[in-house]
PDB file of C-alpha atoms and ligand atoms in Angstrom:
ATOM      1  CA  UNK S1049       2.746 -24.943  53.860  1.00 96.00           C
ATOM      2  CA  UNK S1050      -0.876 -25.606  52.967  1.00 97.00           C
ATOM      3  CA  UNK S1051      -3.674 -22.965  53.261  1.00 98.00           C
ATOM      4  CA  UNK S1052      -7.458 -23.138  53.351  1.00 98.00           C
ATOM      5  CA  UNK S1053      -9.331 -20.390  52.410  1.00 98.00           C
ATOM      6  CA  UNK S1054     -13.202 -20.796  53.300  1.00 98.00           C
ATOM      7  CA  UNK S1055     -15.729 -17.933  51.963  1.00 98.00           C
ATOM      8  CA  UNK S1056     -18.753 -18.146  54.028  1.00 98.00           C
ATOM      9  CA  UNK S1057     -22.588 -17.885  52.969  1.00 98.00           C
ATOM     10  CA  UNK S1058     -23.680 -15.003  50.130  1.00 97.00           C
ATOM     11  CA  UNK S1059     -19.978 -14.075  49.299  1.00 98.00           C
ATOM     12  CA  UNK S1060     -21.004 -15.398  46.343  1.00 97.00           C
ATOM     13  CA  UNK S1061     -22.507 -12.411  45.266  1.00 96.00           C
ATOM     14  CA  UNK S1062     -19.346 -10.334  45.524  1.00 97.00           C
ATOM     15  CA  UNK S1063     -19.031  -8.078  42.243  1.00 93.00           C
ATOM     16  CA  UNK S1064     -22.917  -8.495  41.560  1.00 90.00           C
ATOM     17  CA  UNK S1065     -24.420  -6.679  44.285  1.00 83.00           C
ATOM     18  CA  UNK S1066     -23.948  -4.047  46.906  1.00 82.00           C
ATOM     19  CA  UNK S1067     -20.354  -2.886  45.238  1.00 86.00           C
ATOM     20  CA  UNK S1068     -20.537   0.500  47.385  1.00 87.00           C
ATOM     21  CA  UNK S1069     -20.309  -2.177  50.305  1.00 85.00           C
ATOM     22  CA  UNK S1070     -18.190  -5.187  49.563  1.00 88.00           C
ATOM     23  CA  UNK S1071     -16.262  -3.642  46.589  1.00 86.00           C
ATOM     24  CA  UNK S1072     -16.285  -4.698  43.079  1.00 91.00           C
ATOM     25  CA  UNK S1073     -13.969  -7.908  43.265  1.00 95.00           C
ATOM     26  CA  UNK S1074     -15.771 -10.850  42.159  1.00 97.00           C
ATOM     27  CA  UNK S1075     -14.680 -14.199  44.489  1.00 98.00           C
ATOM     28  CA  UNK S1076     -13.183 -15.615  41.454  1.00 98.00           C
ATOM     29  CA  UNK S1077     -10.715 -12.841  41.055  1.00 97.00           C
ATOM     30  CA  UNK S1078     -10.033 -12.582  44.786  1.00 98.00           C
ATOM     31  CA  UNK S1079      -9.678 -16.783  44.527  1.00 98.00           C
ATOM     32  CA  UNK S1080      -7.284 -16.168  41.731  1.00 98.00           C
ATOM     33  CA  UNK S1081      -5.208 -12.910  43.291  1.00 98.00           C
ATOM     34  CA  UNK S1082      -4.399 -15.590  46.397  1.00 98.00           C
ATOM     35  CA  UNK S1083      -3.795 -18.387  44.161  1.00 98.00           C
ATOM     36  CA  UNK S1084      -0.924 -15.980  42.498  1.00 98.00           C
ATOM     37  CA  UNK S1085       0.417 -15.049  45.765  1.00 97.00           C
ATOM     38  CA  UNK S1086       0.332 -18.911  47.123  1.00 97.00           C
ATOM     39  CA  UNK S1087       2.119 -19.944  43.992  1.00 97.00           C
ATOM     40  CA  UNK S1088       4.691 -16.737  44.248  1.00 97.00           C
ATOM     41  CA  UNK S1089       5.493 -18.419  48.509  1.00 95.00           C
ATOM     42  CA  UNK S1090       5.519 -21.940  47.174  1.00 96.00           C
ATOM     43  CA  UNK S1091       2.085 -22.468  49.235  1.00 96.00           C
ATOM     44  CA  UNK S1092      -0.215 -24.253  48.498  1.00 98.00           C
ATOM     45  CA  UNK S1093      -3.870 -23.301  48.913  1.00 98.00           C
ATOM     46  CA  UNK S1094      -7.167 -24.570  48.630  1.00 98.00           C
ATOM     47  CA  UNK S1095     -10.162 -22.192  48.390  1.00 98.00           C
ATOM     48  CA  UNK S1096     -14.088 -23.450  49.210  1.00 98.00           C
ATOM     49  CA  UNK S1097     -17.348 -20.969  49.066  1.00 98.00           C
ATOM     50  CA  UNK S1098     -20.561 -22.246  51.010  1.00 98.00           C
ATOM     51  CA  UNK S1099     -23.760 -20.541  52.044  1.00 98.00           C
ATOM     52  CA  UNK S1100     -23.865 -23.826  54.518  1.00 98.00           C
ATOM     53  CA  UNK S1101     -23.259 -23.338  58.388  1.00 98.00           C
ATOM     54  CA  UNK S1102     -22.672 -27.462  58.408  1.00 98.00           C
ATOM     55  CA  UNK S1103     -20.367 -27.669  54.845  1.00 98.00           C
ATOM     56  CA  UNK S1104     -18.419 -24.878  56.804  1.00 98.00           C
ATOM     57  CA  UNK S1105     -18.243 -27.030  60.193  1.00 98.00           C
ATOM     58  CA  UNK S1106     -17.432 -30.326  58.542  1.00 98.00           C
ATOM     59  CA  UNK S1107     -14.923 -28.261  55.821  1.00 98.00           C
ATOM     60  CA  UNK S1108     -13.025 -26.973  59.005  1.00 98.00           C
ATOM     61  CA  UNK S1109     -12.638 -30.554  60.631  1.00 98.00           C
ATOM     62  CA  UNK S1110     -11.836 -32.239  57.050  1.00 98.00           C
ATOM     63  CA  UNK S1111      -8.886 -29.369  56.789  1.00 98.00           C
ATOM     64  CA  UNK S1112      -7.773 -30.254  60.100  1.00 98.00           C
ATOM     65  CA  UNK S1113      -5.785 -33.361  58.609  1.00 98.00           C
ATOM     66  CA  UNK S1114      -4.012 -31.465  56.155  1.00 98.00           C
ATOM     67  CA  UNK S1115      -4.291 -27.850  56.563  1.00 98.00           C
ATOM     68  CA  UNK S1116      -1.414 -25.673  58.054  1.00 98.00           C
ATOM     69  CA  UNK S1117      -3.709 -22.508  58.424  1.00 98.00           C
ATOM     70  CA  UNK S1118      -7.109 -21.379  57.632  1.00 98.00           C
ATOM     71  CA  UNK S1119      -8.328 -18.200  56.488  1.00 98.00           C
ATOM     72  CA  UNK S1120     -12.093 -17.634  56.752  1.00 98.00           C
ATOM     73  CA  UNK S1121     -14.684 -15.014  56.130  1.00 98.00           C
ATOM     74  CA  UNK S1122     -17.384 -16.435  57.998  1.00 98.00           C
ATOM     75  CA  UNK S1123     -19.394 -13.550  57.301  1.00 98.00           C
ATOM     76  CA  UNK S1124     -23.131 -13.128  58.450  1.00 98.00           C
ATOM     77  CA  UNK S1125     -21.677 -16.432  60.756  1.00 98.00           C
ATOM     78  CA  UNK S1126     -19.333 -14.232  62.545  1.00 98.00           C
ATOM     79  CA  UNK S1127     -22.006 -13.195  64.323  1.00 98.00           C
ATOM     80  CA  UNK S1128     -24.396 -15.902  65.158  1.00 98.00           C
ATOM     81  CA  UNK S1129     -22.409 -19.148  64.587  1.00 98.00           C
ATOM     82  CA  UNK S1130     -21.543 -21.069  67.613  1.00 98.00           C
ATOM     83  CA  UNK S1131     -20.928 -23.808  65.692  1.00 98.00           C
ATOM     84  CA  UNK S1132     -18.257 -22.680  63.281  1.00 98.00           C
ATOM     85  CA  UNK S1133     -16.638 -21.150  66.552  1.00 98.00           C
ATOM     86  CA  UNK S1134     -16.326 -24.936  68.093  1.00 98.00           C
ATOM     87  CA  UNK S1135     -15.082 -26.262  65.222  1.00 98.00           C
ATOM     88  CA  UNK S1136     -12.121 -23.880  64.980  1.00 98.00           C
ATOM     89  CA  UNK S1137     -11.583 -24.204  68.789  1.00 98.00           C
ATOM     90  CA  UNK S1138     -11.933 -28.286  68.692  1.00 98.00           C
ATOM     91  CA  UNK S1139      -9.358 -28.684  65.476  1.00 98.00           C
ATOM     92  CA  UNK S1140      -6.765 -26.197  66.541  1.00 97.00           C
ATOM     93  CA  UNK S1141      -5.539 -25.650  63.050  1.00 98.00           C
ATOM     94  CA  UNK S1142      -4.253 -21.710  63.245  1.00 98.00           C
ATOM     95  CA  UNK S1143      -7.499 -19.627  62.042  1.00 98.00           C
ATOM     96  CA  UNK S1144      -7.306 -16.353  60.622  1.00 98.00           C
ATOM     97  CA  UNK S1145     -10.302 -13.813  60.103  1.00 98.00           C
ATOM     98  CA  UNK S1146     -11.311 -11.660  57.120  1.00 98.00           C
ATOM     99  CA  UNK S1147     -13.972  -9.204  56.805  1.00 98.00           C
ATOM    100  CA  UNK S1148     -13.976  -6.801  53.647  1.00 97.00           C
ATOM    101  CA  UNK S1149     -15.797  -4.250  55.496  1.00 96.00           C
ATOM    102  CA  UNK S1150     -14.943  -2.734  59.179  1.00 97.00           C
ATOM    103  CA  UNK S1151     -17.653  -4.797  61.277  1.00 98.00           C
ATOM    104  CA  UNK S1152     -17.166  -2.153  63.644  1.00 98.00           C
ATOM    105  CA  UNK S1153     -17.983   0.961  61.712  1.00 98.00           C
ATOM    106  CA  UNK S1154     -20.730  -0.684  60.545  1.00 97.00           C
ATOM    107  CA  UNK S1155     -24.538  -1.712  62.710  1.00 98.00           C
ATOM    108  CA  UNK S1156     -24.393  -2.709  66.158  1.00 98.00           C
ATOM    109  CA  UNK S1157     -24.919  -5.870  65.410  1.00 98.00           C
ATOM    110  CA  UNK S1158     -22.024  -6.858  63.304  1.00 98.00           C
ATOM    111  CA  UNK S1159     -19.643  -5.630  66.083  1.00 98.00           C
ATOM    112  CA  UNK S1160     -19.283  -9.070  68.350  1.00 98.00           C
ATOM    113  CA  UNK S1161     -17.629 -11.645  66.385  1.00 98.00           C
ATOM    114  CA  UNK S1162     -18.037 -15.153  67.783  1.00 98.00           C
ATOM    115  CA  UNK S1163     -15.005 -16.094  66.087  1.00 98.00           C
ATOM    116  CA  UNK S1164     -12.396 -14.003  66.584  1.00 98.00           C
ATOM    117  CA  UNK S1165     -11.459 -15.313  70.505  1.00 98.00           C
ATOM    118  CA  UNK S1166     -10.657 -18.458  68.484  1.00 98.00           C
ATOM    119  CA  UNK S1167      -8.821 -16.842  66.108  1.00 98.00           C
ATOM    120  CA  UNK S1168      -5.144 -16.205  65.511  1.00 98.00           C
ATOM    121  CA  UNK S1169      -6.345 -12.502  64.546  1.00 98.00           C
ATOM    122  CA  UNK S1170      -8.455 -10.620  62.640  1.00 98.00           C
ATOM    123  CA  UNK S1171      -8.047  -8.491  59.935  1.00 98.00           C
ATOM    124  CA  UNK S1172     -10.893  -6.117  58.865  1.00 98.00           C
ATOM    125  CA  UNK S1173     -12.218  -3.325  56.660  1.00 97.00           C
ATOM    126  CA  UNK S1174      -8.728  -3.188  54.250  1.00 97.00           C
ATOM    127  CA  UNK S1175     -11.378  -4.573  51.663  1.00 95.00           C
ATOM    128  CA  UNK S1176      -9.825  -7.423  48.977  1.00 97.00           C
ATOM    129  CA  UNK S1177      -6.246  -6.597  50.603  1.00 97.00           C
ATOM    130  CA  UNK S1178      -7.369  -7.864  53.436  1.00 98.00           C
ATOM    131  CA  UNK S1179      -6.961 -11.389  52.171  1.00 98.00           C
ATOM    132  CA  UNK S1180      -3.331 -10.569  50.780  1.00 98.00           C
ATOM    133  CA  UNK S1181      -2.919  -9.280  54.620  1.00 98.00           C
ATOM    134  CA  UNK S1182      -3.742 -12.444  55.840  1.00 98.00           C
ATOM    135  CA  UNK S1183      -2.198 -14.533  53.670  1.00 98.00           C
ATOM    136  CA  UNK S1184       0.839 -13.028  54.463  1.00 97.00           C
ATOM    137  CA  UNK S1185      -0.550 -12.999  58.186  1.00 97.00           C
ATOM    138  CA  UNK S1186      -0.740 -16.934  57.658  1.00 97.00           C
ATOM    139  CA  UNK S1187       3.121 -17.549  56.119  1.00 96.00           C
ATOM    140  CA  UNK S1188       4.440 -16.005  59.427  1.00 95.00           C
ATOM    141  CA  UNK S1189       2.714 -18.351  61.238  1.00 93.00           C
ATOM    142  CA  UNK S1190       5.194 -20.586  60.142  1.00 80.00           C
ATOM    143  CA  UNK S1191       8.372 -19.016  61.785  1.00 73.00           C
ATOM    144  CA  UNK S1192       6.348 -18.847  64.968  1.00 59.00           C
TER     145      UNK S1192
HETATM  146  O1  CA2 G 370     -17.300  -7.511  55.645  1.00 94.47           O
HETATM  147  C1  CA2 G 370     -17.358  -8.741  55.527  1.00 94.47           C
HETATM  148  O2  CA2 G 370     -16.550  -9.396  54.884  1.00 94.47           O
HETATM  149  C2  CA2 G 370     -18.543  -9.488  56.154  1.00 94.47           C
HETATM  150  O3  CA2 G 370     -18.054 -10.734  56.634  1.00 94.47           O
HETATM  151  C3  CA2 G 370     -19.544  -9.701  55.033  1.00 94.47           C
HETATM  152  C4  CA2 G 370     -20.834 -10.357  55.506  1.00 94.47           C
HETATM  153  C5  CA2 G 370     -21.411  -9.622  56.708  1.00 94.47           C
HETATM  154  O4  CA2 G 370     -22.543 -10.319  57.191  1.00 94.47           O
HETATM  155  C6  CA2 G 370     -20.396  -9.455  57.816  1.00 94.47           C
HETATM  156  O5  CA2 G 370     -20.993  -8.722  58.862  1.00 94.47           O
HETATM  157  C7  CA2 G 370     -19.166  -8.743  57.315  1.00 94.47           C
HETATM  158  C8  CA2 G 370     -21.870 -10.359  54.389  1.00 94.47           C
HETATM  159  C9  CA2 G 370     -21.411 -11.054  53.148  1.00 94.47           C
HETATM  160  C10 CA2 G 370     -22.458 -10.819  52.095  1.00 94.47           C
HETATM  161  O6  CA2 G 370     -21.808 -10.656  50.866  1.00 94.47           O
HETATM  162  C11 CA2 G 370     -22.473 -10.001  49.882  1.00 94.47           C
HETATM  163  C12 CA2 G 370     -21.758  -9.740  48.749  1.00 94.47           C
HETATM  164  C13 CA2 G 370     -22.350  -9.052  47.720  1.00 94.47           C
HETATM  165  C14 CA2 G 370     -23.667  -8.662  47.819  1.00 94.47           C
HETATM  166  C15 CA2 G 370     -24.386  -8.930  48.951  1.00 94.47           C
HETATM  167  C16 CA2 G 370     -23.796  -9.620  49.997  1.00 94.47           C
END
């Protein structure tokens, strides 16, 4: 099984900034912690940041040829990105959700995601285990 994580835009910054918010995990450890747990399933995964709306779009179609799953934090996209949502609904590839934080505990604005009704599922506010989550949400996909 192949897996694509995608990090969308200022995650970046994770472990530099705002640490009461996002945590203290840089992206490089939370890039390495699912590398370890691909390698432990015999996945294999491929990880891409971008603070791009279009890299995001055209990473999603590119994946589409090779990609089993994809696991994406579209972040401040979730919420205003029509574009990453007809991506994920014109390739098909199963799409998982991340978000760190609860986008519902948090400003009104952050609590419609354009993404999730194109999304396998979502899995918010468990912080960096929230990627384990849906890693693991990802393998099962496979016995579907
Ligand atoms: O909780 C999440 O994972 C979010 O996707 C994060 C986005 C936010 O716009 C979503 O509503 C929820 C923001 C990512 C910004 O990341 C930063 C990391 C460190 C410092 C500042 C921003």
């Amino acid at each position: 099984m192949k897996i694509f994580v995608l990090h969308g835009p200022n995650l970046n910054l994770l472990g530099t900034r705002e640490p009461e918010v996002y945590g203290a995990a840089t992206l490089e450890s939370i890039n390495a912690m699912l590398e370890e747990e691909a390698k432990a399933r015999g996945v294999e995964l491929k990880t891409l940041q971008s603070n791009s709306e279009g890299e995001l779009v055209s990473a999603i179609q590119e994946a589409a040829s090779w990609a089993d799953a994809v696991i994406i934090n579209p972040a401040a996209y979730t919420h205003t990105s029509i574009a990453l949502r007809d991506a994920i609904s014109a390739v098909g590839t199963p799409t998982i959700e991340v978000h760190l934080s609860n986008i519902y505990a948090r400003e009104e604005f952050r609590h419609h995601s354009l993404i999730s009704p194109v999304a396998v599922g979502q899995v918010t506010g468990f912080g960096v285990e929230g990627y384990r989550l849906a890693l693991l949400a990802a393998l099962s996909l496979d016995d579907k």
